Short mmCIF file of C-alpha atoms and ligand atoms in Angstrom, two decimals:
data_model
loop_
_atom_site.label_atom_id
_atom_site.label_comp_id
_atom_site.label_asym_id
_atom_site.label_seq_id
_atom_site.Cartn_x
_atom_site.Cartn_y
_atom_site.Cartn_z
CA MET A 1 1.46 32.55 5.93
CA GLN A 2 -1.09 29.79 5.43
CA GLU A 3 -0.69 26.51 7.31
CA ASN A 4 1.26 23.66 5.75
CA LEU A 5 -0.94 21.18 4.00
CA PHE A 6 0.44 17.68 3.49
CA VAL A 7 -0.96 14.83 1.40
CA THR A 8 -1.99 12.97 4.51
CA LYS A 9 -2.45 13.24 8.24
CA ALA A 10 -2.48 10.22 10.55
CA THR A 11 -5.91 9.16 11.76
CA MET A 12 -5.94 9.02 15.57
CA PRO A 13 -8.56 7.81 18.05
CA PRO A 14 -9.83 10.12 20.83
CA TYR A 15 -6.92 10.67 23.24
CA GLU A 16 -8.83 9.63 26.40
CA GLU A 17 -9.93 6.43 24.77
CA PHE A 18 -6.40 5.39 23.84
CA ILE A 19 -5.08 6.24 27.31
CA GLU A 20 -7.84 4.17 28.88
CA ALA A 21 -7.11 1.29 26.50
CA ILE A 22 -3.40 1.11 27.29
CA LYS A 23 -3.87 1.25 31.11
CA PRO A 24 -3.95 -2.57 31.54
CA LEU A 25 -0.40 -2.72 30.18
CA TRP A 26 0.80 -1.00 33.38
CA ASN A 27 -0.65 -3.84 35.41
CA THR A 28 0.67 -6.71 33.35
CA HIS A 29 3.88 -5.21 31.91
CA LEU A 30 3.23 -7.49 28.93
CA ILE A 31 3.95 -4.98 26.19
CA THR A 32 5.04 -7.24 23.33
CA ASN A 33 5.60 -10.85 22.14
CA MET A 34 2.29 -11.70 20.48
CA GLY A 35 0.21 -10.89 23.54
CA LYS A 36 -3.48 -10.45 24.12
CA TYR A 37 -3.90 -7.34 21.95
CA HIS A 38 -1.82 -8.72 19.11
CA GLN A 39 -4.08 -11.78 19.02
CA GLU A 40 -7.23 -9.72 19.25
CA LEU A 41 -6.23 -7.33 16.48
CA GLU A 42 -5.12 -10.18 14.23
CA GLU A 43 -8.58 -11.76 14.48
CA ARG A 44 -10.46 -8.45 14.15
CA LEU A 45 -8.50 -7.47 11.06
CA ARG A 46 -8.99 -10.90 9.55
CA GLN A 47 -12.73 -10.36 9.82
CA TYR A 48 -12.66 -6.73 8.73
CA LEU A 49 -10.55 -7.45 5.66
CA LYS A 50 -12.66 -10.55 4.85
CA VAL A 51 -9.67 -12.84 4.39
CA PRO A 52 -9.20 -16.50 5.34
CA LYS A 53 -5.97 -15.97 7.32
CA LEU A 54 -3.91 -13.02 8.50
CA SER A 55 -0.55 -12.59 10.20
CA LEU A 56 0.08 -9.29 11.94
CA MET A 57 3.52 -7.75 11.35
CA VAL A 58 5.69 -4.83 12.43
CA ASN A 59 5.22 -2.94 9.16
CA GLY A 60 4.20 -3.30 5.53
CA HIS A 61 7.70 -3.71 4.20
CA MET A 62 8.60 -6.67 6.41
CA SER A 63 5.20 -8.15 5.56
CA LEU A 64 6.17 -8.20 1.90
CA GLU A 65 9.74 -9.28 2.48
CA MET A 66 8.67 -12.19 4.68
CA ALA A 67 5.65 -13.11 2.54
CA ILE A 68 8.03 -13.57 -0.40
CA GLN A 69 10.45 -15.47 1.83
CA THR A 70 7.85 -18.10 2.76
CA PHE A 71 7.90 -19.42 -0.83
CA HIS A 72 11.63 -20.31 -0.70
CA PHE A 73 12.36 -19.23 -4.27
CA PRO A 74 15.86 -20.13 -5.53
CA GLU A 75 18.44 -17.35 -5.37
CA GLY A 76 18.57 -15.25 -8.55
CA ALA A 77 15.10 -16.27 -9.71
CA GLU A 78 13.04 -13.63 -11.52
CA VAL A 79 9.98 -11.84 -10.23
CA ILE A 80 7.77 -9.81 -12.56
CA THR A 81 6.66 -6.60 -10.91
CA THR A 82 5.74 -2.95 -11.46
CA PRO A 83 8.13 0.01 -11.23
CA PHE A 84 5.23 2.40 -10.54
CA THR A 85 5.14 1.90 -6.78
CA PHE A 86 6.79 2.81 -3.50
CA ILE A 87 10.42 1.67 -3.35
CA SER A 88 9.53 -0.94 -0.70
CA THR A 89 8.00 -3.27 -3.31
CA THR A 90 11.23 -3.48 -5.31
CA HIS A 91 13.49 -3.61 -2.23
CA ALA A 92 11.51 -6.54 -0.82
CA ILE A 93 12.20 -8.56 -3.99
CA ILE A 94 15.91 -7.72 -4.15
CA ARG A 95 16.45 -8.25 -0.43
CA ASN A 96 15.17 -11.81 -0.98
CA HIS A 97 18.05 -12.27 -3.50
CA LEU A 98 15.60 -12.28 -6.39
CA LYS A 99 15.71 -10.26 -9.58
CA PRO A 100 12.92 -7.78 -10.30
CA VAL A 101 11.79 -7.83 -13.94
CA PHE A 102 9.82 -4.66 -14.53
CA CYS A 103 6.61 -4.77 -16.51
CA ASP A 104 4.90 -1.68 -17.90
CA VAL A 105 1.65 -0.38 -16.40
CA LYS A 106 -1.67 0.71 -17.91
CA LEU A 107 -2.34 4.39 -18.62
CA SER A 108 -5.92 3.90 -17.48
CA ASP A 109 -5.28 3.02 -13.82
CA GLY A 110 -1.53 2.68 -13.18
CA THR A 111 -1.64 -1.05 -12.36
CA ILE A 112 0.60 -3.65 -14.03
CA ASP A 113 -0.28 -4.23 -17.70
CA GLU A 114 -1.37 -7.86 -17.65
CA SER A 115 -1.09 -8.07 -21.46
CA LYS A 116 2.68 -7.52 -21.20
CA ILE A 117 3.44 -10.03 -18.46
CA GLU A 118 3.71 -13.19 -20.56
CA GLU A 119 6.44 -11.82 -22.85
CA LEU A 120 8.63 -11.25 -19.76
CA ILE A 121 8.38 -14.83 -18.49
CA THR A 122 11.55 -16.94 -18.77
CA GLU A 123 12.49 -20.32 -17.29
CA LYS A 124 13.79 -18.38 -14.26
CA THR A 125 10.49 -16.65 -13.49
CA VAL A 126 8.93 -17.77 -10.20
CA ALA A 127 6.45 -15.11 -9.19
CA ILE A 128 4.48 -11.97 -9.99
CA VAL A 129 4.36 -9.11 -7.47
CA PRO A 130 1.68 -6.67 -8.67
CA VAL A 131 0.56 -3.58 -6.73
CA HIS A 132 -3.02 -2.36 -6.26
CA VAL A 133 -1.66 1.15 -6.64
CA TYR A 134 -3.83 3.87 -5.00
CA GLY A 135 -6.26 1.06 -4.19
CA ASN A 136 -6.89 0.52 -7.93
CA VAL A 137 -7.42 -3.19 -8.35
CA CYS A 138 -5.15 -5.10 -10.79
CA ASN A 139 -6.63 -7.41 -13.40
CA ILE A 140 -6.82 -10.27 -10.92
CA GLU A 141 -8.40 -12.85 -13.27
CA GLU A 142 -5.82 -12.45 -16.03
CA ILE A 143 -2.91 -12.44 -13.57
CA GLN A 144 -4.31 -15.62 -12.03
CA ARG A 145 -4.68 -17.24 -15.43
CA ILE A 146 -1.04 -16.48 -16.31
CA ALA A 147 0.21 -17.63 -12.91
CA HIS A 148 -1.70 -20.88 -13.23
CA CYS A 149 -0.49 -21.48 -16.76
CA TYR A 150 3.21 -20.90 -15.95
CA HIS A 151 3.17 -22.20 -12.34
CA LEU A 152 4.01 -18.84 -10.79
CA LYS A 153 3.13 -17.52 -7.34
CA VAL A 154 1.26 -14.22 -7.04
CA ILE A 155 1.99 -11.96 -4.09
CA TYR A 156 0.01 -8.72 -4.15
CA ASP A 157 1.30 -5.52 -2.60
CA ALA A 158 -2.04 -4.27 -1.27
CA ALA A 159 -0.45 -1.60 0.95
CA HIS A 160 -2.84 0.99 -0.56
CA ALA A 161 -5.89 -1.22 -0.61
CA PHE A 162 -7.04 -1.49 3.02
CA GLY A 163 -10.75 -2.31 3.07
CA VAL A 164 -11.09 -2.63 -0.71
CA GLU A 165 -13.41 -5.40 -1.84
CA TYR A 166 -13.49 -6.95 -5.26
CA LYS A 167 -16.50 -8.96 -6.43
CA GLY A 168 -17.71 -9.10 -2.84
CA LYS A 169 -14.48 -10.58 -1.44
CA GLY A 170 -11.71 -8.92 0.55
CA ILE A 171 -8.93 -7.81 -1.80
CA GLY A 172 -6.45 -9.72 0.39
CA SER A 173 -8.11 -13.03 -0.42
CA TYR A 174 -6.77 -13.07 -3.99
CA GLY A 175 -3.42 -14.49 -5.09
CA ASP A 176 -1.15 -16.72 -2.98
CA ALA A 177 -0.63 -13.89 -0.49
CA SER A 178 -1.22 -10.14 -0.14
CA ILE A 179 0.35 -7.58 2.13
CA PHE A 180 -1.07 -4.48 3.81
CA SER A 181 0.61 -1.51 5.45
CA PHE A 182 -0.72 0.13 8.61
CA HIS A 183 1.81 2.95 8.53
CA ALA A 184 0.75 6.33 9.93
CA THR A 185 0.35 7.69 6.39
CA LYS A 186 -2.05 5.00 5.26
CA VAL A 187 -5.87 4.87 5.40
CA TYR A 188 -5.74 2.78 8.57
CA ASN A 189 -2.79 2.82 10.95
CA THR A 190 -1.31 1.07 13.97
CA ILE A 191 1.36 3.85 14.07
CA GLU A 192 3.66 1.40 12.24
CA GLY A 193 2.34 -1.98 11.24
CA GLY A 194 1.33 -4.35 8.52
CA ALA A 195 -0.10 -7.76 7.74
CA VAL A 196 0.15 -10.65 5.34
CA THR A 197 -3.10 -12.30 4.20
CA PHE A 198 -3.33 -15.75 2.57
CA SER A 199 -5.30 -18.97 2.74
CA ASP A 200 -2.65 -21.68 3.22
CA HIS A 201 -2.26 -22.29 6.98
CA LYS A 202 1.38 -23.37 6.45
CA ILE A 203 2.17 -19.74 5.59
CA TYR A 204 0.88 -18.70 9.02
CA GLU A 205 3.35 -21.01 10.77
CA GLN A 206 6.22 -19.88 8.56
CA LEU A 207 5.50 -16.20 9.14
CA TYR A 208 5.16 -16.83 12.85
CA ASN A 209 8.67 -18.24 12.84
CA LEU A 210 10.11 -15.61 10.54
CA LYS A 211 8.75 -12.73 12.61
CA ASN A 212 9.99 -14.12 15.92
CA PHE A 213 13.51 -15.51 15.36
CA GLY A 214 12.15 -18.98 14.57
CA ILE A 215 11.62 -19.56 18.28
CA GLN A 216 9.17 -22.40 18.97
CA GLY A 217 9.72 -23.18 22.61
CA GLU A 218 11.95 -22.16 25.47
CA GLU A 219 14.80 -24.24 24.14
CA MET A 220 13.85 -24.71 20.53
CA VAL A 221 14.67 -22.61 17.46
CA VAL A 222 13.36 -24.12 14.23
CA ASP A 223 14.03 -21.45 11.60
CA ILE A 224 16.47 -18.60 10.86
CA GLY A 225 13.92 -15.89 11.50
CA ALA A 226 14.24 -12.19 12.20
CA ASN A 227 12.15 -9.87 14.34
CA ALA A 228 9.06 -8.40 12.73
CA LYS A 229 6.28 -8.74 15.26
CA MET A 230 3.90 -5.99 16.27
CA ASN A 231 4.07 -4.69 19.85
CA GLU A 232 1.05 -4.37 22.15
CA MET A 233 1.00 -0.56 22.14
CA SER A 234 0.64 -0.56 18.35
CA ALA A 235 -1.95 -3.34 18.50
CA ILE A 236 -4.04 -1.21 20.92
CA MET A 237 -3.72 1.79 18.60
CA GLY A 238 -4.95 -0.51 15.85
CA LEU A 239 -7.93 -1.71 17.90
CA CYS A 240 -8.89 1.89 18.72
CA ASN A 241 -8.50 3.08 15.12
CA LEU A 242 -10.45 0.10 13.80
CA LYS A 243 -13.56 1.32 15.67
CA TYR A 244 -13.48 4.53 13.66
CA VAL A 245 -12.22 3.31 10.31
CA ASP A 246 -15.64 3.16 8.64
CA GLU A 247 -16.36 6.72 9.74
CA ALA A 248 -12.96 7.82 8.48
CA LEU A 249 -13.63 6.18 5.11
CA GLU A 250 -16.97 8.03 4.89
CA GLU A 251 -15.21 11.32 5.57
CA ARG A 252 -12.61 10.53 2.92
CA LYS A 253 -15.36 9.68 0.48
CA LYS A 254 -17.01 13.11 0.86
CA ARG A 255 -13.72 14.86 0.19
CA TYR A 256 -12.86 12.57 -2.69
CA GLU A 257 -16.21 13.27 -4.34
CA PHE A 258 -15.74 17.01 -3.83
CA TYR A 259 -12.35 16.98 -5.58
CA LYS A 260 -13.77 14.78 -8.32
CA LYS A 261 -16.72 17.07 -8.95
CA ASN A 262 -14.45 20.09 -9.21
CA LEU A 263 -11.63 18.55 -11.23
CA GLU A 264 -13.45 16.27 -13.65
CA GLY A 265 -13.68 17.92 -17.04
CA ILE A 266 -10.97 20.51 -16.36
CA LYS A 267 -8.87 20.80 -19.52
CA GLY A 268 -5.56 18.95 -19.18
CA ILE A 269 -6.46 17.14 -15.96
CA ARG A 270 -7.23 13.46 -16.02
CA LEU A 271 -8.28 11.09 -13.26
CA PHE A 272 -7.50 7.37 -13.18
CA ASP A 273 -10.25 4.91 -14.13
CA ARG A 274 -11.71 2.78 -11.37
CA ASN A 275 -12.78 -0.82 -11.72
CA GLN A 276 -16.56 -0.84 -11.30
CA GLU A 277 -16.51 -4.19 -9.51
CA ALA A 278 -14.15 -2.94 -6.81
CA SER A 279 -15.01 -0.74 -3.86
CA ASN A 280 -13.03 2.45 -3.30
CA ASN A 281 -11.17 3.20 -0.05
CA TYR A 282 -10.48 6.81 -1.08
CA ALA A 283 -6.87 6.41 0.00
CA TYR A 284 -5.36 8.89 -2.45
CA PHE A 285 -6.39 11.53 -4.94
CA PRO A 286 -3.95 11.28 -7.84
CA ILE A 287 -4.40 13.57 -10.86
CA LEU A 288 -2.59 13.38 -14.20
CA ILE A 289 -1.42 16.65 -15.74
CA ASP A 290 -1.54 16.41 -19.53
CA ASP A 291 0.20 18.67 -22.07
CA SER A 292 -3.00 20.63 -22.63
CA TYR A 293 -2.94 21.96 -19.04
CA ASP A 294 -1.38 25.42 -18.79
CA LYS A 295 1.43 24.26 -16.50
CA SER A 296 3.62 21.17 -16.43
CA ARG A 297 3.27 18.75 -13.51
CA ASP A 298 6.48 20.09 -11.97
CA GLU A 299 5.34 23.70 -12.37
CA LEU A 300 2.05 22.93 -10.67
CA HIS A 301 3.90 21.06 -7.92
CA SER A 302 6.08 24.15 -7.30
CA ALA A 303 3.17 26.56 -7.54
CA LEU A 304 1.30 24.60 -4.85
CA ARG A 305 4.40 24.48 -2.72
CA GLU A 306 4.68 28.29 -2.80
CA HIS A 307 1.34 28.29 -1.05
CA ASN A 308 2.43 25.68 1.49
CA ILE A 309 0.53 22.89 -0.23
CA TYR A 310 2.75 19.83 -0.36
CA ALA A 311 1.25 17.69 -3.11
CA ARG A 312 3.46 14.69 -3.89
CA LYS A 313 4.82 13.13 -7.06
CA TYR A 314 3.73 9.61 -6.15
CA PHE A 315 5.38 7.76 -7.86
CA TYR A 316 8.30 9.54 -9.46
CA PRO A 317 10.92 8.45 -10.38
CA LEU A 318 10.06 4.85 -11.20
CA THR A 319 11.68 2.46 -8.74
CA SER A 320 13.59 0.88 -11.66
CA ASP A 321 15.34 4.22 -12.25
CA GLN A 322 16.53 4.70 -8.67
CA GLU A 323 20.12 5.52 -7.88
CA CYS A 324 20.64 2.58 -5.54
CA PHE A 325 20.12 0.02 -8.32
CA LYS A 326 22.88 1.58 -10.43
CA ASN A 327 20.97 1.00 -13.65
CA GLU A 328 21.05 -2.75 -13.08
CA TYR A 329 17.35 -3.20 -13.72
CA ARG A 330 16.69 -0.39 -16.23
CA ASN A 331 14.12 -1.32 -18.80
CA ALA A 332 13.44 0.72 -21.90
CA GLN A 333 10.03 -0.86 -22.33
CA LEU A 334 8.40 1.08 -19.51
CA GLU A 335 6.84 3.70 -21.75
CA TYR A 336 3.50 4.14 -20.03
CA ALA A 337 4.92 3.86 -16.52
CA ARG A 338 7.41 6.66 -17.35
CA CYS A 339 4.65 8.71 -18.93
CA ILE A 340 2.37 8.47 -15.88
CA SER A 341 5.15 9.05 -13.40
CA LYS A 342 6.00 12.34 -15.15
CA LYS A 343 2.38 13.50 -15.06
CA VAL A 344 1.06 12.35 -11.73
CA LEU A 345 0.46 14.48 -8.67
CA VAL A 346 -1.23 13.30 -5.47
CA LEU A 347 -3.37 15.91 -3.69
CA PRO A 348 -3.93 16.19 0.07
CA LEU A 349 -6.69 13.82 1.17
CA TYR A 350 -7.51 12.61 4.67
CA ASP A 351 -10.53 12.20 6.91
CA THR A 352 -10.16 15.51 8.76
CA LEU A 353 -9.15 17.69 5.78
CA GLU A 354 -11.02 20.97 6.16
CA MET A 355 -13.26 22.29 3.43
CA GLU A 356 -11.42 25.64 3.30
CA ASN A 357 -8.17 23.78 2.74
CA MET A 358 -9.69 21.79 -0.12
CA GLU A 359 -10.81 25.09 -1.62
CA ARG A 360 -7.27 26.36 -1.22
CA VAL A 361 -5.95 23.42 -3.24
CA LEU A 362 -8.62 23.69 -5.91
CA ASP A 363 -8.11 27.47 -6.29
CA LYS A 364 -4.52 26.86 -7.34
CA ILE A 365 -5.40 24.18 -9.87
CA VAL A 366 -8.66 25.17 -11.53
C1 PLP B 1 3.63 2.03 2.44
C2 PLP B 1 3.95 1.03 1.39
C3 PLP B 1 4.75 -0.10 1.66
C4 PLP B 1 5.50 -0.28 2.93
O1 PLP B 1 4.75 -0.23 4.07
P1 PLP B 1 5.41 0.25 5.47
O2 PLP B 1 4.35 -0.05 6.46
O3 PLP B 1 5.71 1.70 5.34
O4 PLP B 1 6.64 -0.56 5.70
C5 PLP B 1 4.89 -1.04 0.66
N1 PLP B 1 4.35 -0.88 -0.55
C6 PLP B 1 3.61 0.20 -0.87
C7 PLP B 1 3.00 0.31 -2.23
C8 PLP B 1 3.42 1.21 0.09
O5 PLP B 1 2.74 2.32 -0.23
#
């Protein structure tokens, strides 16, 4: 039997290096509560991601939930978002007692269709939560124009877009805030982790309170916060991984180009378009299986599985169609999102993926 091949494999620093890096913790016993390593990683990531301000968090989901919370939107207000994403995006909106209003996406790159946003705006609309899905950059200018015109906030889910730059700026510097995920399955990880990026310093203070129970001093609690701070062990993992992230991105790039070379032009297989003004972080390799391919997406998914290749249907079903929402947010207008979600398959891609395993994947598809 051939070894199991998954879509991703966590990037890890050399073992000895990590062990050496965590040794000081056994002297100080200071293993959490916004310590030395938390502060250091926060600053290093701020520079790496080329953003004005950054708040380090326990994971990507809480980053989004708390980023939305800092705007104090009224209960029941509407947020325009995409259903073609990980369930976290939608949950973060609903858990803030807001109503997701799903907008269709573009066939070309899977991001929210900016030309369909305005028709969804009502007097209850307060924000737009778009997703740079697979690291594909949304139409930032048009979204900004709409937001400005209708006085809406824009909070980007940039969980897939670590390291992506657009027009020479960090992707996290656009909109009112953006969130990143440093989960083990992402391009860059802190085991579990995340961050919110923004430019308004008031957001930093609010997030600081939200992620640490609103505690301001030994005897002073100023806000009804929760607990969403990153611990020192994770911060050290992040510092170690950050040293190697550029190398890891280079390795991903080679593999991405190899897939692209072999799959481009194959009848019935389509790749998403990429914005030429945005850099690529090679986070995922999604392919779209059209009717002219000799198998359906699901048949190809099963065929790969028989050979221990676990390609994933990211993202299927649409979040709007999930069981837990009991059809409350169903929207018939999601034609292209439904179409893509029925055709998409994400192939294994990570920095240490072996050439023979890439050949294994390609053999089953081409
Ligand atoms: C991974 C992910 C999240 C959540 O991040 P976690 O760190 O796993 O909490 C949110 N949105 C998208 C699009 C994601 O892929």
